[in-house]
Every structure is written in C-alpha cells, then in structure tokens.
Amino acid sequence: MTTVNPAGNSVGHPTPITNATRSQKPSGMPVHKYGGYEAVDIPDRTWPDNRITVAPRWLSTDLRDGNQALIDPMSPARKREMFDLLVKMGYKEIEVGFPSSGETDFAFVRSIIEEGAIPEDVTISVLTQAREELIERTVESLVGARRATVHLYNATAPTFRRVVFRGSREEVKQIAVDGTRLVMEYAEKILGPETVFGYQYSPEIFTDTELDFALEVCEAVCDVWQPEEGREIILNLPATVERSTPSTHADRFEWMSRHLTRREFVCLSVHPHNDRGTAVAAAELAVMAGADRVEGCLFGQGERTGNVDLVTLGMNLFSQGVDPQIDFSQIDEIRRTSEYCNQMEIHPRHPYAGDLVYTAFSGSHQDAIKKGFDAMERDAAARGKTVDDIEWAVPYLPIDPKDVGRSYEAVIRVNSQSGKGGIAYVLKNDHKLDLPRRMQIEFSRIIQARTDAEGGEITPAQIWSTFQDEYLPSPEGAANRWGRVQIRSGQTTTDTDAKDTLTVEATVDGVDTVLSGTGNGPISAFFDALQAIGIDARLLDYTEHTMSEGASAQAASYIECAIDGKVLWGIGIDANTTRASLKAVVSAVNRAAR
Ligand SMILES: CC(=O)SCCNC(=O)CCNC(=O)[C@H](O)C(C)(C)COP(=O)(O)OP(=O)(O)OC[C@H]1O[C@@H](n2cnc3c(N)ncnc32)[C@H](O)[C@@H]1OP(=O)(O)O
Ligand SMILES: CC(C)C(=O)C(=O)O
C-alpha cells in the first residue's frame, strides 16, 4: 500500500509524524507586528513551590470595572441588586463605582450609604483618576460611610506615558504622587471620624510597565501615604490588558513582593484581565507568588474579554478543600442575578455555573459517573457514614453538583453518544430501578435504536415511557396497550416434598383462564403452567431488590429467560416479592411474543 505522509512524500508504509516531518509552512498571518513579552530575571523564583491553603482577600469590581464595560450600564435598581448579592455571598470589599463619572454612580454610592445597605464589616471602594476635581467629588461621595477606600490610578506603561500623558517617567510618577496627596487632603477635609478610611493605588497596565519603574512609582506613593502598622496601603498591580503567560505574570509579582520596602504594610493586589483567556491561572499563580488580594468580577464580566472570574477562582479553591470564604451554594440564583444585572447570558460551558458543566452525554463518561456514585454509596456504607461525609470521588465531576445547589437530574443526559450506564443511571436515580448489567445492555439497545432514528436528546421522561412500554405494559405501564398474558391473582401451595403448586387466574389473548403448574419454587411452577398455553420458558438469571424502605416498600424483580429460543429480560414490581417475580416472568413472556 502506498500512502502520502504529512511531508507529502509517497511511502510504502505510513510514516509517523515527527518534528522533522511536520510542515513548517508560514501561515501568512502578520506575525511581524508583534513582539515577545519580556521575561523577568528571577532564576531563584519560589512561587512554583507554593500552595494556596487559605483564600486571598477578594474585591468584587462588578459595579465598577464590570459596569463600565456594559453596553447598557446598570440602572440604580440593577446596581443595588448586584450589591446586595455580593454582600449576601460574603464579599467584604466591593468597588461600588466611579462616582466622579456622573450622577448615576455618585447617587448610587450615596444611596447605599444613606440607606444603611453596607454591613459593618464591608468596605466599599471607589475609583478615581488623579485629577483634583475628580478626587474631590469622589471623596464627597463617601461622606458618612463606615469603611471606605479611595482607589486612585494612573497609567505608567511606556506607550501611555508617550501617547496619553505625553510626559516623562518623572512626570507620570508625579501624577501618582500628587494624586495620593490630594486624596489624603480631601479625605482629611471632607470625611468625619466615623469613616475608617483606606487607600489603594494602581499603576495601570502594570504588566506593560518596566518593573523598576512600577516599583519606583509604588514606592513614591508609599512615601506619601506612609503605610505602617494599622495603616495599610493596597498596591494593586493590574494586568489591564493580559499579554503574558501566567508564569511570567507570577514572576513579576514575586519580584515586586521582594522589592517593596514596606512589604509588611502593603496589601499586594492582583487585577487580571482575560485577553489571553488565562486570567484565572494568572490570578492563582500571582497568589502563589505573594498576592494577598484578588480583584475580579462574577463570571468574568468586565472590559473586553472580562476581568478574572471570581466564581471560578472561589470554586477552584473549594474543589481543593480550601474554604473560599464566599457562599456559592446557590450558584443558579447568583447566575440569574448576574444575568439580570449585566443583561448578558452566561455560557452553558462556563466553569461551575453553565447549564452543561455537570452533564455527560457520552457513554463512557456516564458509565464511570454511575459507577462512581455507586462506589460512593458503598464506601460510605462500609464506613458507617453518609455520602456527604466522605471525600468526593466521582469520575468526570470535579465537584458534587449538589454543593452548588444543582440536582443530579442533569448529570446524565442521553443521546446517540450515550451508553447503558447513562440510561441505567436515569432509571436508578429517577425510579429506583437498579437494572442487572445484561438487562442494561438490552434496554440501551432499544434506546439507541430510538436516538439513532430520531436524533437529538431523549429525556428522562421519554426513557421511562419507553421502559414502561417495553417491560411494564400492564398494569404498571403507562398504557395497557399490549401483552398476550396478564395475571390477575395467584396462589401457591407447598407440599411435603417441597414442591410448589401454583394456580394463576390469568387473561391469555383476551380470554380469562386458570393456569396451574408445579416446580421447585413459584417461578418454576409458573414456567410449568405456561407450557399449557404453548410457551416454553427457561430461567437464566434472577435478581431482586427493594425500591424503598418501610412497610409499604415495593420490590423489583428481574428475570432473564430463554423463551421459545429468545433470550430476554422481564421486570415485575410489587409489594410482594413472589408476585413481583411472577410479573417479571409475564413481562418477559409478553416481550417474547411482541
Ligand atoms: C483601566 C480602567 O479600567 S481605568 C477606569 C476607566 N473607567 C472610566 O473611565 C469610567 C468613568 N470615566 C468617565 O466617566 C470619564 O472618563 C470622566 C468623567 C471620569 C472624565 O472624563 P473627561 O474629563 O472627559 O476626561 P477623559 O476620561 O476623557 O480623560 C482624558 C484626560 O484625563 C487624563 N487622564 C486619564 N487618566 C488619568 C488618570 N488616571 N489620572 C490623571 N489623568 C488622567 C488624560 O490624559 C486626558 O488628559 P488630556 O485631556 O489633558 O489629554
Ligand atoms: C483601574 C485599574 C485597576 C483597572 O481597572 C485596570 O487596570 O484594569
């Protein structure tokens, strides 16, 4: 056989792809327009060995960075709903707006202060440019607040120095220094003793600013603020536009953390955006590299591709056994509120919150999930505990969906990619029927035929009605549409040599009749009785289980038989196990004749 390998040569045998044979043709994309990102000279970096064992401080900037990126910024009512949600979830630092931007933000800040909506342990913060009239207005918005932080920013990156401020390094540093001084002066003048006042500074686009200059500006700002015991300064180092790998970002954090002279009085804060799609990793690695605090938005709202997603970050900690200090137990409610406030939908694959993130359609995933749930139950029982008390270990499910308020219903959804495990899961979960393995295979072929013919998803209700129609036509079935044999009542007697005699009142082909037979037990006696109506049945396998607890508990019996040369399963459900097994025989017999 002749094949063409990836390099385009005809060869006698397929050639494996190696770096040597891989095509290196230019793509034609204008790569010359972009330069590589500068590495940090920190060969003794320590962050890769660090582990996150406690949650960082969180700041939600949904009402500021998130809001400023919306097509339709939040109305006062939507802002208030978001604020109340953030408080309820447990955020203790909330950036509530840019009060000097206009009346809407100013009035909102005033409203939450005047209406007493801010719990005592929550600090609000407000953002301002380093311009005197804006700083004054910003501080005015905070009058009467119990705990408030002014957050001042100016861009420090070279392009901004050249293009926006048209100034030297010294001049740009001076903007930060003067801004800090003005914030302190206006806070002193305008705010009363009831306000615990804090200060935050951000060298905007920290990630594009030369490290030595970012440090120089931060140090100059600290010289003005004079951080000390009980007087922290928050230095927030934003990846305003994400351009580096998370590892380089972490290097920059470790470098800054090592070089800041008053590090113990500095709260080092990270503010990643998601332009490369790696904001979550950037935040996590920055925390490993020394960041004390993370700024972001719920579900990654925010400028362009968004701020870092606070939900994913918090849930990532949770899934590692670290308390995020935030309550995500009603994730769908959080999601609905966020969608309402931002007027934007959350993607079905959004980590932890999307509609499909705890759902498996594919057979091998479903099989493993079902086995995982079964193993959890067995392990818990063996240790005398409940499933909720042992370590979560269900394949393909990073967390227990119940922990975020989801039910198990959507965990397994069935389509043409599904296998027996998923279908068995639906029957067990929704109907307490634990089908024997070979019966699972039999029933999954029936479902598979339907999904192949009709395409799309088959719902749990459709699976159940197919199951009823196939195995339970009467009387448990949805419709008494078919079934050659129906039993109405039966009696067994056991004689002295342990032979059972069974007498059954039945309807066969629409005619009422009495069937009678003997055997080693009721099932074999019933097989014997069926001979009278020309049915030759032989038992191959039998299992049963109870479906619930208590006096009125139902039992399910499963019977595999060879009937007139066909091997098939039947099921019977009844409070009495003998009746359940007779019904299972009827189920199989009727299927054979169908
Ligand atoms: C990365 C971030 O997310 S930063 C936050 C961005 N958010 C926002 O801007 C939302 C709210 N902002 C606004 O509503 C408006 O910008 C306002 C009302 C605050 C100010 O509006 P304007 O007075 O029209 O000024 P504008 O925002 O256009 O800023 C331009 C001027 O401010 C200067 N400037 C920009 N940022 C800063 C800063 N942080 N500190 C000092 N000056 C600054 C610019 O150099 C420019 O000066 P120039 O006119 O001398 O060239
Ligand atoms: C104001 C700063 C922190 C900001 O939002 C950014 O740089 O993205």
XYZ file of C-alpha atoms and ligand atoms in Angstrom:
653
model
C 0.000 0.000 0.000
C 1.266 3.486 -0.773
C 0.444 6.376 1.498
C 1.333 10.048 1.456
C 2.998 11.214 4.647
C 2.452 14.706 6.084
C 5.524 15.971 4.264
C 3.848 14.993 1.011
C 6.142 12.053 0.122
C 4.798 8.770 -1.155
C 5.977 5.961 1.043
C 5.414 2.277 1.353
C 4.268 2.454 4.954
C 2.635 5.238 6.930
C 5.333 7.456 8.432
C 4.772 8.696 11.973
C 4.584 12.471 12.324
C 7.722 13.792 13.998
C 9.057 17.312 14.410
C 11.280 16.566 11.435
C 8.380 15.700 9.139
C 5.940 18.373 10.478
C 5.012 21.010 7.922
C 6.568 24.433 8.757
C 4.932 26.473 6.034
C 4.326 30.149 7.038
C 0.693 30.856 7.865
C 0.632 34.215 6.121
C -0.525 35.901 9.373
C 1.207 39.277 10.066
C 3.271 37.989 12.980
C 5.942 40.646 12.365
C 3.610 43.196 14.022
C 4.005 41.666 17.473
C 6.944 41.273 19.811
C 7.564 38.711 22.520
C 6.845 39.546 26.137
C 9.857 40.373 28.267
C 10.916 37.701 30.754
C 11.765 38.526 34.377
C 15.260 37.885 35.659
C 14.369 35.874 38.755
C 16.101 32.487 38.482
C 15.574 31.791 42.218
C 11.807 32.233 41.935
C 9.964 30.424 44.727
C 6.324 30.700 43.663
C 6.109 27.353 41.785
C 6.596 25.518 45.076
C 3.935 27.449 46.940
C 0.446 26.116 47.587
C -2.703 28.137 48.207
C -4.039 26.960 51.540
C -6.186 29.944 52.529
C -8.402 32.168 50.438
C -6.969 35.551 49.455
C -8.886 38.737 50.174
C -11.401 39.313 47.406
C -12.585 42.558 45.895
C -15.551 42.491 43.568
C -15.384 45.181 40.921
C -18.644 44.146 39.255
C -20.112 47.553 39.964
C -17.108 49.402 38.533
C -14.898 47.529 36.028
C -17.772 45.202 35.199
C -20.292 48.000 34.890
C -18.051 50.262 32.802
C -17.836 47.526 30.141
C -21.580 47.024 29.667
C -23.463 48.112 26.581
C -26.173 49.331 28.895
C -24.615 50.191 32.275
C -26.597 49.032 35.276
C -29.578 51.120 36.344
C -29.686 52.081 40.047
C -32.050 49.143 40.666
C -29.739 46.665 38.932
C -26.717 48.090 40.752
C -28.474 47.656 44.051
C -29.431 44.088 43.241
C -25.809 43.290 42.390
C -24.557 44.998 45.551
C -26.983 43.069 47.752
C -25.992 39.805 46.046
C -22.274 40.457 46.620
C -22.931 41.215 50.287
C -25.051 38.089 50.656
C -22.344 35.951 49.081
C -19.829 37.244 51.606
C -17.649 39.741 49.722
C -16.109 42.124 52.222
C -14.520 44.552 49.747
C -16.731 45.896 46.980
C -15.775 48.555 44.448
C -19.085 50.335 44.050
C -18.399 52.745 41.240
C -16.579 55.710 39.750
C -18.535 58.484 41.486
C -16.946 61.329 39.516
C -18.081 59.774 36.245
C -21.553 61.283 36.599
C -24.705 61.499 38.636
C -25.653 57.801 38.342
C -22.594 56.413 40.128
C -22.435 59.267 42.623
C -26.090 58.841 43.556
C -25.689 55.088 43.882
C -22.819 55.438 46.352
C -24.828 57.962 48.319
C -27.875 55.688 48.324
C -26.160 52.648 49.793
C -24.521 54.786 52.482
C -27.679 56.721 53.364
C -29.947 53.683 53.287
C -27.634 51.714 55.579
C -27.180 48.960 52.982
C -23.496 48.396 53.785
C -22.860 45.903 56.591
C -20.338 46.974 59.218
C -17.700 44.535 58.057
C -17.913 45.518 54.384
C -15.573 48.123 52.921
C -16.717 49.962 49.823
C -14.211 51.417 47.427
C -14.469 53.990 44.656
C -12.172 54.645 41.725
C -10.830 57.963 40.506
C -8.317 59.396 38.077
C -5.555 61.507 39.612
C -7.268 64.815 38.820
C -8.132 67.232 41.601
C -11.758 67.988 40.715
C -12.474 64.284 40.254
C -10.767 63.376 43.551
C -12.785 65.956 45.449
C -16.068 64.691 44.026
C -15.018 61.114 44.717
C -14.281 61.777 48.380
C -17.552 63.692 48.717
C -19.450 60.597 47.654
C -18.160 58.753 50.723
C -19.417 61.066 53.471
C -20.932 59.022 56.288
C -19.534 55.666 55.117
C -18.179 53.427 57.901
C -15.368 51.814 55.910
C -14.314 53.312 52.594
C -11.313 53.188 50.301
C -10.381 55.603 47.559
C -8.699 53.850 44.684
C -6.526 56.077 42.510
C -4.990 55.015 39.218
C -2.822 56.400 36.518
C -1.190 54.646 33.632
C 2.547 54.111 33.997
C 3.331 51.973 30.916
C 5.646 53.466 28.225
C 3.005 53.724 25.472
C 0.685 55.560 27.833
C 3.471 57.881 29.016
C 4.205 58.739 25.402
C 0.715 58.714 23.884
C -1.745 59.589 26.673
C 0.197 61.732 29.120
C 2.905 62.835 26.697
C 5.244 63.007 29.670
C 8.481 61.619 31.070
C 8.767 58.893 33.725
C 9.252 61.619 36.345
C 6.132 63.480 35.241
C 3.992 60.376 35.242
C 5.270 59.407 38.700
C 4.366 62.911 39.852
C 0.738 62.363 38.759
C 0.556 59.420 41.186
C 2.312 61.307 43.985
C 0.137 64.419 43.619
C -2.997 62.317 43.301
C -2.191 60.452 46.524
C -1.542 63.702 48.370
C -4.828 65.181 47.110
C -6.782 62.100 48.190
C -5.306 62.413 51.697
C -6.049 66.142 51.853
C -9.651 65.823 50.697
C -10.293 62.837 52.965
C -8.968 64.858 55.881
C -11.132 67.836 54.940
C -14.375 66.108 53.928
C -14.736 62.847 55.860
C -15.695 62.609 59.504
C -14.268 60.386 62.239
C -16.983 57.796 61.611
C -15.193 56.732 58.440
C -12.352 54.241 58.559
C -10.539 55.463 55.507
C -8.281 53.384 53.280
C -6.207 53.999 50.201
C -5.441 51.962 47.100
C -3.142 52.814 44.242
C -2.909 51.101 40.825
C -0.125 51.674 38.297
C -2.312 50.972 35.293
C -1.072 48.379 32.855
C 1.436 47.267 35.455
C 2.123 44.339 33.164
C 3.444 46.637 30.415
C 5.336 48.900 32.806
C 9.077 48.372 33.320
C 9.372 46.597 36.685
C 11.887 49.071 38.091
C 9.589 51.962 37.187
C 6.462 50.286 38.588
C 8.405 49.803 41.828
C 9.650 53.390 41.799
C 6.117 54.781 41.411
C 4.687 52.481 44.106
C 7.489 53.459 46.483
C 6.872 57.149 45.778
C 3.151 56.689 46.510
C 4.045 54.868 49.755
C 6.326 57.759 50.709
C 3.254 60.000 50.635
C 0.776 57.631 52.289
C 3.296 56.387 54.850
C 1.990 52.892 55.447
C 2.696 51.468 58.883
C 1.122 49.187 61.464
C -2.646 49.764 61.269
C -2.283 51.910 58.147
C -2.003 49.598 55.202
C -1.812 50.623 51.608
C -3.303 48.485 48.857
C -0.998 48.333 45.854
C -2.988 46.823 43.046
C -0.930 45.683 40.065
C -3.292 45.324 37.127
C -2.908 43.211 34.038
C -5.115 45.829 32.401
C -4.556 44.007 29.126
C -3.353 40.452 29.580
C -0.315 39.879 27.387
C 1.969 37.409 29.146
C 1.796 33.833 30.290
C 0.551 33.377 33.857
C 4.054 32.213 34.830
C 5.694 35.475 33.714
C 2.924 37.373 35.477
C 3.746 35.428 38.644
C 7.453 36.234 38.235
C 6.564 39.920 38.170
C 4.542 39.551 41.367
C 7.326 37.724 43.145
C 9.781 40.390 42.004
C 7.570 43.234 43.272
C 6.799 41.436 46.502
C 10.523 41.011 47.178
C 11.487 44.581 46.307
C 8.790 46.655 48.039
C 10.468 48.208 51.083
C 7.395 48.332 53.338
C 6.017 44.999 52.228
C 4.523 44.093 55.594
C 2.213 47.135 55.445
C 1.307 46.605 51.819
C -1.678 44.584 50.698
C -0.450 43.344 47.333
C -3.405 43.001 45.000
C -3.779 41.344 41.611
C -6.243 42.518 38.975
C -6.083 40.258 35.913
C -7.989 40.712 32.687
C -8.617 37.792 30.422
C -7.344 38.848 26.990
C -5.369 35.625 26.528
C -8.008 33.555 28.258
C -5.683 32.789 31.172
C -6.830 35.280 33.808
C -7.785 32.598 36.316
C -4.358 30.975 36.068
C -2.715 34.405 36.245
C -4.572 35.198 39.468
C -3.802 31.828 41.048
C -0.120 31.970 40.215
C 0.075 35.588 41.403
C -1.357 34.491 44.750
C 1.289 31.758 44.882
C 3.815 34.498 44.134
C 2.712 36.693 47.035
C -0.504 38.490 46.099
C -2.743 38.944 49.152
C -5.859 40.060 47.357
C -7.656 39.433 44.068
C -9.874 41.858 42.191
C -12.363 40.487 39.692
C -15.995 40.107 38.675
C -18.589 37.369 38.974
C -18.463 35.071 35.946
C -15.629 37.112 34.443
C -17.614 40.174 33.467
C -15.586 43.272 32.655
C -13.691 45.104 29.961
C -13.270 43.256 26.613
C -12.782 39.570 27.481
C -13.545 40.390 31.074
C -11.965 40.651 34.475
C -10.850 37.496 36.184
C -13.806 35.318 37.175
C -14.319 35.393 40.936
C -16.708 32.449 40.823
C -14.214 30.167 39.127
C -11.428 31.277 41.452
C -13.524 30.693 44.544
C -14.833 27.362 43.350
C -11.339 26.244 42.348
C -10.323 26.725 45.977
C -13.438 24.953 47.193
C -12.718 21.972 44.947
C -9.272 21.694 46.552
C -10.693 21.677 50.061
C -9.898 25.349 50.760
C -12.755 27.477 52.109
C -13.272 30.316 49.607
C -14.986 32.393 52.324
C -17.723 33.062 49.782
C -21.062 31.260 49.601
C -21.593 29.677 46.174
C -24.188 27.182 47.395
C -26.951 28.682 45.214
C -24.999 29.143 42.031
C -28.062 29.361 39.804
C -29.502 32.193 41.833
C -26.140 34.002 41.658
C -26.097 33.404 37.934
C -29.647 34.647 37.390
C -28.955 37.840 39.329
C -25.743 38.420 37.435
C -27.518 37.860 34.109
C -30.250 40.290 35.089
C -27.827 42.968 36.315
C -25.443 42.692 33.373
C -28.089 41.821 30.789
C -25.728 39.154 29.492
C -26.118 35.412 29.404
C -23.676 33.007 30.953
C -22.291 30.425 28.588
C -23.582 26.833 29.045
C -19.976 25.679 29.459
C -18.986 28.368 31.968
C -16.982 26.674 34.758
C -19.104 25.613 37.730
C -22.178 27.611 36.607
C -23.020 26.786 33.000
C -26.048 24.665 32.189
C -23.952 21.798 30.855
C -20.993 21.707 33.203
C -22.211 18.800 35.289
C -23.690 16.882 32.371
C -22.349 13.881 30.497
C -23.861 12.753 27.207
C -21.161 10.292 26.238
C -21.384 6.645 27.157
C -18.001 6.094 28.777
C -18.374 9.214 30.932
C -21.856 8.133 32.019
C -20.665 4.648 32.817
C -17.860 5.994 35.007
C -20.159 8.502 36.716
C -22.730 5.833 37.534
C -20.021 3.553 38.908
C -18.623 6.497 40.860
C -21.966 7.220 42.517
C -22.440 3.526 43.309
C -18.937 3.309 44.797
C -19.532 6.409 46.917
C -22.648 4.786 48.367
C -20.800 1.527 49.051
C -17.784 3.278 50.602
C -19.954 5.464 52.805
C -21.994 2.457 53.993
C -18.831 0.452 54.706
C -17.521 3.290 56.869
C -20.858 3.875 58.617
C -21.066 7.369 57.120
C -23.256 9.224 54.657
C -22.137 10.056 51.149
C -21.878 13.722 52.181
C -19.300 12.882 54.865
C -16.722 11.162 52.683
C -14.315 12.550 50.116
C -15.883 13.209 46.740
C -14.583 10.800 44.115
C -16.956 10.606 41.167
C -15.187 10.495 37.804
C -15.747 13.430 35.447
C -17.402 15.531 38.146
C -14.830 17.845 39.755
C -17.299 18.711 42.498
C -20.600 17.378 43.790
C -23.212 19.396 41.845
C -25.362 19.375 44.996
C -22.814 21.641 46.691
C -23.782 24.474 44.355
C -27.489 23.762 44.557
C -27.776 21.613 41.434
C -29.728 18.351 41.401
C -28.385 15.122 39.928
C -31.057 15.122 37.241
C -28.954 16.855 34.617
C -25.783 14.901 35.394
C -26.618 12.323 32.785
C -28.433 13.201 29.606
C -28.979 10.672 26.890
C -28.450 10.973 23.157
C -26.892 8.855 20.430
C -23.474 9.134 22.111
C -24.752 7.532 25.303
C -24.380 4.001 26.566
C -26.008 1.669 29.013
C -24.524 3.325 32.101
C -26.295 6.604 31.497
C -29.646 5.014 30.837
C -29.268 2.794 33.894
C -28.379 5.882 35.913
C -31.616 7.608 34.886
C -33.697 4.569 35.850
C -31.918 4.193 39.174
C -31.911 7.851 40.047
C -35.445 8.668 38.984
C -37.232 5.330 39.506
C -35.076 3.376 41.966
C -34.665 0.547 39.464
C -31.177 -0.961 39.601
C -31.108 -2.959 36.384
C -28.825 -6.012 36.167
C -25.933 -5.480 33.787
C -27.218 -7.641 30.901
C -30.630 -6.001 31.137
C -28.933 -2.583 30.955
C -27.333 -3.724 27.703
C -30.660 -4.976 26.367
C -32.537 -1.785 27.207
C -29.774 0.513 25.982
C -30.048 -1.107 22.534
C -33.740 -0.184 22.499
C -32.926 3.425 23.431
C -30.023 3.531 20.990
C -32.330 2.470 18.154
C -34.613 5.347 19.049
C -31.880 8.008 19.315
C -30.307 6.831 16.077
C -33.666 7.003 14.313
C -34.869 10.293 15.784
C -31.568 12.091 16.559
C -31.173 14.595 19.420
C -31.617 14.019 23.094
C -34.022 11.610 24.755
C -35.365 12.983 28.014
C -35.664 11.003 31.270
C -39.448 11.069 30.829
C -39.114 9.573 27.346
C -36.691 6.925 28.645
C -39.195 5.988 31.318
C -42.151 5.791 28.971
C -40.078 3.642 26.583
C -39.147 1.399 29.514
C -42.752 1.124 30.641
C -43.929 0.356 27.153
C -41.232 -2.268 26.702
C -41.259 -4.027 30.067
C -44.307 -2.927 32.052
C -47.259 -2.899 29.680
C -49.758 -3.832 32.368
C -50.839 -2.846 34.924
C -47.859 -0.580 35.919
C -47.357 0.555 32.364
C -48.494 3.917 31.116
C -50.886 2.300 28.683
C -52.384 -1.141 28.705
C -51.749 -1.449 25.034
C -50.261 -4.856 24.548
C -49.406 -8.098 26.291
C -50.544 -11.590 25.429
C -50.648 -12.687 29.042
C -51.940 -10.828 32.063
C -52.220 -12.250 35.554
C -54.950 -11.193 37.947
C -54.257 -13.314 41.043
C -52.264 -16.367 42.024
C -51.934 -18.856 44.853
C -49.069 -21.168 45.771
C -49.116 -24.197 47.999
C -46.048 -26.118 49.109
C -46.423 -29.872 49.610
C -44.418 -32.182 51.876
C -41.655 -32.909 49.349
C -41.098 -29.103 48.932
C -42.758 -28.909 45.517
C -44.707 -25.681 44.875
C -48.034 -25.783 43.114
C -49.114 -22.507 41.579
C -52.585 -21.601 40.400
C -52.952 -18.355 38.489
C -56.023 -16.573 37.264
C -54.964 -15.017 34.019
C -56.162 -13.496 30.791
C -54.495 -15.022 27.752
C -55.136 -13.498 24.339
C -58.167 -11.716 25.843
C -59.712 -14.861 27.310
C -59.957 -15.415 31.069
C -58.401 -18.687 32.142
C -56.797 -20.516 35.051
C -53.223 -21.776 34.698
C -51.685 -24.301 37.007
C -48.220 -25.872 37.361
C -45.690 -27.312 39.819
C -41.990 -26.713 40.373
C -39.158 -26.095 42.859
C -40.490 -22.666 43.580
C -43.156 -20.265 42.322
C -41.144 -19.241 39.251
C -40.514 -22.758 38.008
C -44.151 -23.634 38.833
C -45.228 -20.700 36.682
C -42.961 -21.827 33.821
C -44.622 -25.227 34.118
C -48.078 -23.611 33.978
C -47.134 -21.658 30.865
C -46.481 -24.910 28.979
C -50.285 -25.321 28.876
C -50.602 -22.311 26.599
C -47.673 -23.366 24.451
C -44.975 -21.187 25.982
C -41.624 -22.871 26.527
C -39.682 -20.734 29.028
C -36.466 -21.420 30.939
C -34.940 -19.322 33.744
C -31.409 -17.986 33.113
C -30.942 -15.353 35.786
C -32.876 -13.731 38.574
C -32.265 -10.751 40.874
C -34.447 -8.591 43.049
C -34.119 -5.554 45.273
C -36.342 -3.378 47.378
C -37.103 0.018 45.924
C -37.809 1.895 49.138
C -37.863 1.391 52.862
C -40.808 0.871 55.193
C -43.870 -1.362 55.422
C -45.248 -0.372 52.011
C -41.888 -0.956 50.298
C -42.054 -2.094 46.694
C -39.734 -4.756 45.340
C -38.394 -5.039 41.813
C -37.683 -8.479 40.348
C -35.666 -9.006 37.204
C -35.789 -12.253 35.299
C -33.718 -13.329 32.343
C -35.368 -16.180 30.417
C -34.987 -18.179 27.297
C -38.459 -18.196 25.732
C -39.063 -20.118 22.573
C -35.384 -19.704 21.683
C -35.189 -15.942 22.501
C -33.177 -14.633 25.462
C -34.772 -11.642 27.095
C -35.413 -9.867 30.351
C -38.583 -9.082 32.206
C -39.286 -6.975 35.255
C -42.008 -7.057 37.865
C -42.744 -4.502 40.566
C -44.887 -5.352 43.550
C -45.015 -5.053 47.334
C -44.913 -8.855 47.447
C -41.686 -10.395 46.114
C -43.398 -13.568 44.781
C -45.912 -11.506 42.852
C -43.079 -9.278 41.615
C -41.237 -12.310 40.230
C -44.389 -13.691 38.540
C -44.962 -10.307 36.957
C -41.338 -10.352 35.775
C -41.998 -13.674 34.020
C -45.135 -12.198 32.410
C -43.106 -9.179 31.299
C -40.543 -11.422 29.583
C -43.209 -13.711 28.096
C -45.127 -10.795 26.639
C -41.952 -9.286 25.213
C -41.096 -12.573 23.539
C -44.497 -12.624 21.888
C -44.480 -8.960 20.911
C -8.303 50.529 33.165
C -9.522 51.109 33.727
O -10.491 50.491 33.790
S -9.440 52.718 34.245
C -11.087 53.195 34.621
C -11.776 53.640 33.406
N -13.148 53.965 33.720
C -13.713 55.050 33.279
O -13.085 55.869 32.615
C -15.168 55.212 33.549
C -15.557 56.579 34.084
N -14.944 57.703 33.425
C -15.597 58.796 32.989
O -16.815 58.886 33.116
C -14.836 59.903 32.401
O -13.577 59.430 31.974
C -14.614 61.028 33.450
C -15.955 61.743 33.694
C -14.088 60.499 34.766
C -13.597 62.046 32.941
O -13.989 62.480 31.686
P -13.162 63.634 30.929
O -12.926 64.742 31.850
O -13.877 63.911 29.685
O -11.730 63.037 30.664
P -11.307 61.647 29.968
O -11.763 60.466 30.695
O -11.637 61.705 28.539
O -9.776 61.698 30.263
C -8.908 62.328 29.467
C -7.950 63.177 30.213
O -7.652 62.664 31.511
C -6.274 62.259 31.580
N -6.245 61.053 32.375
C -6.655 59.853 32.013
N -6.484 59.013 33.034
C -5.962 59.718 34.018
C -5.575 59.380 35.313
N -5.737 58.161 35.782
N -5.090 60.342 36.112
C -4.940 61.596 35.643
N -5.297 61.961 34.422
C -5.809 61.022 33.614
C -5.888 62.047 30.125
O -4.531 62.183 29.933
C -6.652 63.151 29.449
O -5.997 64.349 29.661
P -5.923 65.482 28.484
O -7.339 65.865 28.239
O -5.103 66.504 29.123
O -5.293 64.827 27.311
C -8.106 50.874 37.400
C -7.388 49.627 37.117
C -7.130 48.828 38.336
C -8.083 48.797 36.130
O -9.274 48.610 36.144
C -7.256 48.072 35.175
O -6.097 48.417 35.023
O -7.770 47.159 34.524
